[in-house]
Amino acid sequence: MNRSLGWTNQREERLDLALQGFRDALARCYRRMQDYLNKTSNLGAEFRYAIIPVVEALWWAVSADEELMDYHGRDKRSKYFQERQRFNNADGVLLGVIYARNRCGHQRALIANDMSFRFGVPDRGFNQGRFGPAIVWREFNELPQPNRGASSAGAQQYQDHLQDALVMDTLEQVAAWFNRAQQSWVAN
C-alpha cells in the first residue's frame, strides 16, 4: 500500500477511480464544448480543444467497464453481463465506445466531426433543437482501420450506435449505464 496516498489498489478503489475519472472527463466535455460554441475565430484549434476531454472520457469509460466486468465476472451468465446487454442497448454502445477508444489510442484518429457550422454559420437545427455544438461521431469509413492483426471488435456496434450520433448523447448513455450499474451491483 502506498501510505502517502492511502490507496490499497483494491478492486473497489480502482472502480471508484475509473468511474470518477469518467464523470470528471464528462464534466470537462460539457465545459469545453460550451467554450467551443462561444468561439467565433480559430475554430479548427478550438475543435481540437473540445475533443480532448471526449477522448479522455472514452478511456475512462472503457477502464470502468473493464473493472465492472472483472468485479462481476466476465461469465455471460453473470447478472452484470446480462443487465449490461439489456440496458438501453448498452452493450452495443459500450462496444462501439471501445472501438472508438481503440481508434484514438492506436491510430490517433480524430473520431468526431463538428456539424454545428454549415456554410460558415451556426446551424442550431442540426443539434435537434438543443443548445450546444453538434459534435458527432465520424462515419465509420472515415476512421482508420485497426492495425494488421489487431481486433476489429466493436466495428459493427460503432456503425450501429455511434456514427453520426451526437457525441454527448452517447457519453450520457454510458454515464446513465454506469450510474445504474454502480447503484445496483457495486453496492451489493
PDB file of C-alpha atoms in Angstrom:
ATOM      1  CA  MET A   1       0.000   0.000   0.000  1.00  0.00           C
ATOM      2  CA  ASN A   2       1.198   3.475  -0.840  1.00  0.00           C
ATOM      3  CA  ARG A   3       0.640   5.118   2.532  1.00  0.00           C
ATOM      4  CA  SER A   4       1.201   8.605   1.177  1.00  0.00           C
ATOM      5  CA  LEU A   5      -1.936   8.310  -0.953  1.00  0.00           C
ATOM      6  CA  GLY A   6      -3.945   5.907   1.160  1.00  0.00           C
ATOM      7  CA  TRP A   7      -4.633   3.630  -1.817  1.00  0.00           C
ATOM      8  CA  THR A   8      -4.562  -0.114  -1.446  1.00  0.00           C
ATOM      9  CA  ASN A   9      -5.138  -0.865  -5.143  1.00  0.00           C
ATOM     10  CA  GLN A  10      -8.191  -2.921  -4.286  1.00  0.00           C
ATOM     11  CA  ARG A  11     -10.759  -3.568  -6.989  1.00  0.00           C
ATOM     12  CA  GLU A  12     -13.328  -1.253  -5.362  1.00  0.00           C
ATOM     13  CA  GLU A  13     -10.829   1.615  -5.299  1.00  0.00           C
ATOM     14  CA  ARG A  14      -9.872   1.054  -8.928  1.00  0.00           C
ATOM     15  CA  LEU A  15     -13.536   1.011  -9.899  1.00  0.00           C
ATOM     16  CA  ASP A  16     -14.246   4.206  -7.940  1.00  0.00           C
ATOM     17  CA  LEU A  17     -11.271   5.878  -9.608  1.00  0.00           C
ATOM     18  CA  ALA A  18     -12.377   4.839 -13.093  1.00  0.00           C
ATOM     19  CA  LEU A  19     -15.985   5.945 -12.519  1.00  0.00           C
ATOM     20  CA  GLN A  20     -14.877   9.273 -11.039  1.00  0.00           C
ATOM     21  CA  GLY A  21     -12.417   9.764 -13.890  1.00  0.00           C
ATOM     22  CA  PHE A  22     -15.240   9.225 -16.392  1.00  0.00           C
ATOM     23  CA  ARG A  23     -17.558  11.644 -14.585  1.00  0.00           C
ATOM     24  CA  ASP A  24     -14.831  14.297 -14.346  1.00  0.00           C
ATOM     25  CA  ALA A  25     -13.994  13.914 -18.043  1.00  0.00           C
ATOM     26  CA  LEU A  26     -17.698  14.177 -18.901  1.00  0.00           C
ATOM     27  CA  ALA A  27     -17.929  17.442 -16.931  1.00  0.00           C
ATOM     28  CA  ARG A  28     -14.914  18.751 -18.862  1.00  0.00           C
ATOM     29  CA  CYS A  29     -16.641  17.719 -22.111  1.00  0.00           C
ATOM     30  CA  TYR A  30     -19.634  19.898 -21.265  1.00  0.00           C
ATOM     31  CA  ARG A  31     -17.438  22.882 -20.367  1.00  0.00           C
ATOM     32  CA  ARG A  32     -15.146  22.581 -23.384  1.00  0.00           C
ATOM     33  CA  MET A  33     -17.995  22.146 -25.825  1.00  0.00           C
ATOM     34  CA  GLN A  34     -19.721  25.188 -24.384  1.00  0.00           C
ATOM     35  CA  ASP A  35     -16.454  27.142 -24.698  1.00  0.00           C
ATOM     36  CA  TYR A  36     -16.133  25.922 -28.288  1.00  0.00           C
ATOM     37  CA  LEU A  37     -19.652  27.032 -29.167  1.00  0.00           C
ATOM     38  CA  ASN A  38     -18.927  30.538 -27.860  1.00  0.00           C
ATOM     39  CA  LYS A  39     -15.804  30.973 -30.031  1.00  0.00           C
ATOM     40  CA  THR A  40     -16.001  32.651 -33.401  1.00  0.00           C
ATOM     41  CA  SER A  41     -12.386  32.519 -34.594  1.00  0.00           C
ATOM     42  CA  ASN A  42      -9.769  29.808 -34.951  1.00  0.00           C
ATOM     43  CA  LEU A  43     -12.457  27.138 -34.879  1.00  0.00           C
ATOM     44  CA  GLY A  44     -10.117  24.362 -36.019  1.00  0.00           C
ATOM     45  CA  ALA A  45      -7.889  24.801 -32.972  1.00  0.00           C
ATOM     46  CA  GLU A  46     -10.907  25.189 -30.705  1.00  0.00           C
ATOM     47  CA  PHE A  47     -12.464  21.989 -32.065  1.00  0.00           C
ATOM     48  CA  ARG A  48      -9.359  20.008 -31.137  1.00  0.00           C
ATOM     49  CA  TYR A  49      -9.527  21.613 -27.689  1.00  0.00           C
ATOM     50  CA  ALA A  50     -13.151  20.416 -27.351  1.00  0.00           C
ATOM     51  CA  ILE A  51     -12.291  16.844 -28.409  1.00  0.00           C
ATOM     52  CA  ILE A  52      -9.543  16.251 -25.833  1.00  0.00           C
ATOM     53  CA  PRO A  53     -11.929  15.511 -22.926  1.00  0.00           C
ATOM     54  CA  VAL A  54     -14.068  13.326 -25.231  1.00  0.00           C
ATOM     55  CA  VAL A  55     -11.080  11.066 -25.823  1.00  0.00           C
ATOM     56  CA  GLU A  56     -10.320  11.118 -22.101  1.00  0.00           C
ATOM     57  CA  ALA A  57     -13.929  10.135 -21.336  1.00  0.00           C
ATOM     58  CA  LEU A  58     -13.617   7.215 -23.778  1.00  0.00           C
ATOM     59  CA  TRP A  59     -10.517   5.932 -21.984  1.00  0.00           C
ATOM     60  CA  TRP A  60     -12.139   6.191 -18.553  1.00  0.00           C
ATOM     61  CA  ALA A  61     -15.383   4.602 -19.812  1.00  0.00           C
ATOM     62  CA  VAL A  62     -13.521   1.559 -21.114  1.00  0.00           C
ATOM     63  CA  SER A  63     -11.494   1.360 -17.900  1.00  0.00           C
ATOM     64  CA  ALA A  64     -14.660   1.472 -15.767  1.00  0.00           C
ATOM     65  CA  ASP A  65     -16.405  -1.138 -17.924  1.00  0.00           C
ATOM     66  CA  GLU A  66     -13.407  -3.464 -17.730  1.00  0.00           C
ATOM     67  CA  GLU A  67     -13.271  -3.040 -13.966  1.00  0.00           C
ATOM     68  CA  LEU A  68     -17.006  -3.761 -13.668  1.00  0.00           C
ATOM     69  CA  MET A  69     -16.571  -6.857 -15.825  1.00  0.00           C
ATOM     70  CA  ASP A  70     -13.712  -8.019 -13.599  1.00  0.00           C
ATOM     71  CA  TYR A  71     -15.691  -7.168 -10.468  1.00  0.00           C
ATOM     72  CA  HIS A  72     -18.705  -9.221 -11.501  1.00  0.00           C
ATOM     73  CA  GLY A  73     -17.055 -11.792 -13.710  1.00  0.00           C
ATOM     74  CA  ARG A  74     -16.944 -11.999 -17.455  1.00  0.00           C
ATOM     75  CA  ASP A  75     -19.222 -15.031 -17.489  1.00  0.00           C
ATOM     76  CA  LYS A  76     -22.154 -14.400 -19.828  1.00  0.00           C
ATOM     77  CA  ARG A  77     -24.398 -15.821 -17.121  1.00  0.00           C
ATOM     78  CA  SER A  78     -23.412 -13.164 -14.574  1.00  0.00           C
ATOM     79  CA  LYS A  79     -26.077 -10.667 -13.622  1.00  0.00           C
ATOM     80  CA  TYR A  80     -23.872  -7.729 -14.642  1.00  0.00           C
ATOM     81  CA  PHE A  81     -23.167  -9.162 -18.087  1.00  0.00           C
ATOM     82  CA  GLN A  82     -26.870  -9.882 -18.705  1.00  0.00           C
ATOM     83  CA  GLU A  83     -28.016  -6.481 -17.463  1.00  0.00           C
ATOM     84  CA  ARG A  84     -25.250  -4.797 -19.461  1.00  0.00           C
ATOM     85  CA  GLN A  85     -26.711  -6.319 -22.622  1.00  0.00           C
ATOM     86  CA  ARG A  86     -30.293  -5.363 -21.783  1.00  0.00           C
ATOM     87  CA  PHE A  87     -29.877  -1.802 -20.557  1.00  0.00           C
ATOM     88  CA  ASN A  88     -30.782   0.603 -23.351  1.00  0.00           C
ATOM     89  CA  ASN A  89     -28.736  -1.414 -25.809  1.00  0.00           C
ATOM     90  CA  ALA A  90     -25.764  -0.524 -23.608  1.00  0.00           C
ATOM     91  CA  ASP A  91     -23.682  -3.466 -24.731  1.00  0.00           C
ATOM     92  CA  GLY A  92     -23.732  -2.204 -28.284  1.00  0.00           C
ATOM     93  CA  VAL A  93     -22.986   1.340 -27.197  1.00  0.00           C
ATOM     94  CA  LEU A  94     -20.137   0.222 -24.950  1.00  0.00           C
ATOM     95  CA  LEU A  95     -18.634  -1.980 -27.656  1.00  0.00           C
ATOM     96  CA  GLY A  96     -18.858   0.966 -30.050  1.00  0.00           C
ATOM     97  CA  VAL A  97     -17.184   3.184 -27.437  1.00  0.00           C
ATOM     98  CA  ILE A  98     -14.413   0.604 -27.046  1.00  0.00           C
ATOM     99  CA  TYR A  99     -13.908   0.625 -30.829  1.00  0.00           C
ATOM    100  CA  ALA A 100     -13.753   4.448 -30.843  1.00  0.00           C
ATOM    101  CA  ARG A 101     -11.299   4.437 -27.948  1.00  0.00           C
ATOM    102  CA  ASN A 102      -9.090   1.949 -29.774  1.00  0.00           C
ATOM    103  CA  ARG A 103      -9.037   4.138 -32.877  1.00  0.00           C
ATOM    104  CA  CYS A 104      -7.937   7.097 -30.696  1.00  0.00           C
ATOM    105  CA  GLY A 105      -5.289   5.118 -28.898  1.00  0.00           C
ATOM    106  CA  HIS A 106      -3.844   3.025 -31.665  1.00  0.00           C
ATOM    107  CA  GLN A 107      -4.302   5.138 -34.768  1.00  0.00           C
ATOM    108  CA  ARG A 108      -4.713   8.553 -33.133  1.00  0.00           C
ATOM    109  CA  ALA A 109      -7.822   9.216 -35.171  1.00  0.00           C
ATOM    110  CA  LEU A 110      -9.920  12.298 -34.852  1.00  0.00           C
ATOM    111  CA  ILE A 111     -13.144  10.486 -34.098  1.00  0.00           C
ATOM    112  CA  ALA A 112     -15.681  13.290 -34.306  1.00  0.00           C
ATOM    113  CA  ASN A 113     -16.883  15.994 -36.685  1.00  0.00           C
ATOM    114  CA  ASP A 114     -18.500  19.330 -35.982  1.00  0.00           C
ATOM    115  CA  MET A 115     -21.834  19.697 -37.719  1.00  0.00           C
ATOM    116  CA  SER A 116     -22.811  22.901 -35.862  1.00  0.00           C
ATOM    117  CA  PHE A 117     -21.433  25.169 -38.558  1.00  0.00           C
ATOM    118  CA  ARG A 118     -22.502  24.571 -42.113  1.00  0.00           C
ATOM    119  CA  PHE A 119     -21.809  27.123 -44.817  1.00  0.00           C
ATOM    120  CA  GLY A 120     -19.768  29.097 -42.259  1.00  0.00           C
ATOM    121  CA  VAL A 121     -22.672  29.962 -39.977  1.00  0.00           C
ATOM    122  CA  PRO A 122     -24.033  28.308 -36.834  1.00  0.00           C
ATOM    123  CA  ASP A 123     -26.705  25.745 -37.614  1.00  0.00           C
ATOM    124  CA  ARG A 124     -28.678  25.089 -34.455  1.00  0.00           C
ATOM    125  CA  GLY A 125     -31.225  22.904 -36.247  1.00  0.00           C
ATOM    126  CA  PHE A 126     -28.768  20.040 -36.738  1.00  0.00           C
ATOM    127  CA  ASN A 127     -28.430  19.707 -32.965  1.00  0.00           C
ATOM    128  CA  GLN A 128     -32.033  18.562 -32.597  1.00  0.00           C
ATOM    129  CA  GLY A 129     -33.187  21.864 -31.151  1.00  0.00           C
ATOM    130  CA  ARG A 130     -30.791  21.779 -28.207  1.00  0.00           C
ATOM    131  CA  PHE A 131     -28.332  24.481 -27.325  1.00  0.00           C
ATOM    132  CA  GLY A 132     -24.768  23.403 -27.823  1.00  0.00           C
ATOM    133  CA  PRO A 133     -22.424  22.220 -30.507  1.00  0.00           C
ATOM    134  CA  ALA A 134     -23.437  19.341 -32.728  1.00  0.00           C
ATOM    135  CA  ILE A 135     -20.287  17.289 -32.356  1.00  0.00           C
ATOM    136  CA  VAL A 136     -20.994  13.902 -33.905  1.00  0.00           C
ATOM    137  CA  TRP A 137     -19.021  10.676 -34.232  1.00  0.00           C
ATOM    138  CA  ARG A 138     -17.351  10.316 -37.624  1.00  0.00           C
ATOM    139  CA  GLU A 139     -18.629   7.997 -40.294  1.00  0.00           C
ATOM    140  CA  PHE A 140     -17.148   4.529 -39.903  1.00  0.00           C
ATOM    141  CA  ASN A 141     -15.418   4.697 -43.283  1.00  0.00           C
ATOM    142  CA  GLU A 142     -13.595   7.891 -42.181  1.00  0.00           C
ATOM    143  CA  LEU A 143     -11.851   6.098 -39.310  1.00  0.00           C
ATOM    144  CA  PRO A 144      -8.558   4.292 -39.788  1.00  0.00           C
ATOM    145  CA  GLN A 145      -8.875   0.541 -39.818  1.00  0.00           C
ATOM    146  CA  PRO A 146      -7.314  -1.443 -36.978  1.00  0.00           C
ATOM    147  CA  ASN A 147      -3.639  -2.213 -37.325  1.00  0.00           C
ATOM    148  CA  ARG A 148      -2.923  -5.518 -39.006  1.00  0.00           C
ATOM    149  CA  GLY A 149      -3.539  -8.316 -36.557  1.00  0.00           C
ATOM    150  CA  ALA A 150      -5.482  -6.092 -34.135  1.00  0.00           C
ATOM    151  CA  SER A 151      -9.053  -6.844 -33.177  1.00  0.00           C
ATOM    152  CA  SER A 152     -11.847  -5.104 -35.026  1.00  0.00           C
ATOM    153  CA  ALA A 153     -14.320  -5.966 -32.250  1.00  0.00           C
ATOM    154  CA  GLY A 154     -16.946  -3.288 -31.891  1.00  0.00           C
ATOM    155  CA  ALA A 155     -16.794  -2.125 -35.510  1.00  0.00           C
ATOM    156  CA  GLN A 156     -20.412  -3.074 -36.208  1.00  0.00           C
ATOM    157  CA  GLN A 157     -21.560  -1.567 -32.900  1.00  0.00           C
ATOM    158  CA  TYR A 158     -19.748   1.670 -33.763  1.00  0.00           C
ATOM    159  CA  GLN A 159     -21.649   1.773 -37.055  1.00  0.00           C
ATOM    160  CA  ASP A 160     -24.963   0.911 -35.395  1.00  0.00           C
ATOM    161  CA  HIS A 161     -24.765   3.118 -32.304  1.00  0.00           C
ATOM    162  CA  LEU A 162     -22.159   5.849 -32.689  1.00  0.00           C
ATOM    163  CA  GLN A 163     -21.525   7.041 -36.244  1.00  0.00           C
ATOM    164  CA  ASP A 164     -23.357  10.326 -36.892  1.00  0.00           C
ATOM    165  CA  ALA A 165     -24.816  10.314 -33.368  1.00  0.00           C
ATOM    166  CA  LEU A 166     -24.201  13.253 -31.065  1.00  0.00           C
ATOM    167  CA  VAL A 167     -21.083  12.580 -29.002  1.00  0.00           C
ATOM    168  CA  MET A 168     -22.624  13.936 -25.816  1.00  0.00           C
ATOM    169  CA  ASP A 169     -25.729  11.750 -26.224  1.00  0.00           C
ATOM    170  CA  THR A 170     -23.516   8.667 -26.392  1.00  0.00           C
ATOM    171  CA  LEU A 171     -21.486   9.714 -23.353  1.00  0.00           C
ATOM    172  CA  GLU A 172     -24.702  10.454 -21.446  1.00  0.00           C
ATOM    173  CA  GLN A 173     -25.972   6.941 -22.268  1.00  0.00           C
ATOM    174  CA  VAL A 174     -22.748   5.482 -20.924  1.00  0.00           C
ATOM    175  CA  ALA A 175     -22.980   7.688 -17.807  1.00  0.00           C
ATOM    176  CA  ALA A 176     -26.561   6.521 -17.188  1.00  0.00           C
ATOM    177  CA  TRP A 177     -25.419   2.905 -17.523  1.00  0.00           C
ATOM    178  CA  PHE A 178     -22.575   3.394 -15.041  1.00  0.00           C
ATOM    179  CA  ASN A 179     -24.926   5.092 -12.563  1.00  0.00           C
ATOM    180  CA  ARG A 180     -27.332   2.188 -12.787  1.00  0.00           C
ATOM    181  CA  ALA A 181     -24.572  -0.411 -12.579  1.00  0.00           C
ATOM    182  CA  GLN A 182     -22.948   1.271  -9.601  1.00  0.00           C
ATOM    183  CA  GLN A 183     -26.231   1.598  -7.704  1.00  0.00           C
ATOM    184  CA  SER A 184     -27.442  -1.915  -8.490  1.00  0.00           C
ATOM    185  CA  TRP A 185     -24.390  -4.135  -8.349  1.00  0.00           C
ATOM    186  CA  VAL A 186     -21.441  -2.382  -6.816  1.00  0.00           C
ATOM    187  CA  ALA A 187     -23.392  -1.719  -3.638  1.00  0.00           C
ATOM    188  CA  ASN A 188     -24.265  -5.422  -3.318  1.00  0.00           C
TER     189      ASN A 188
END
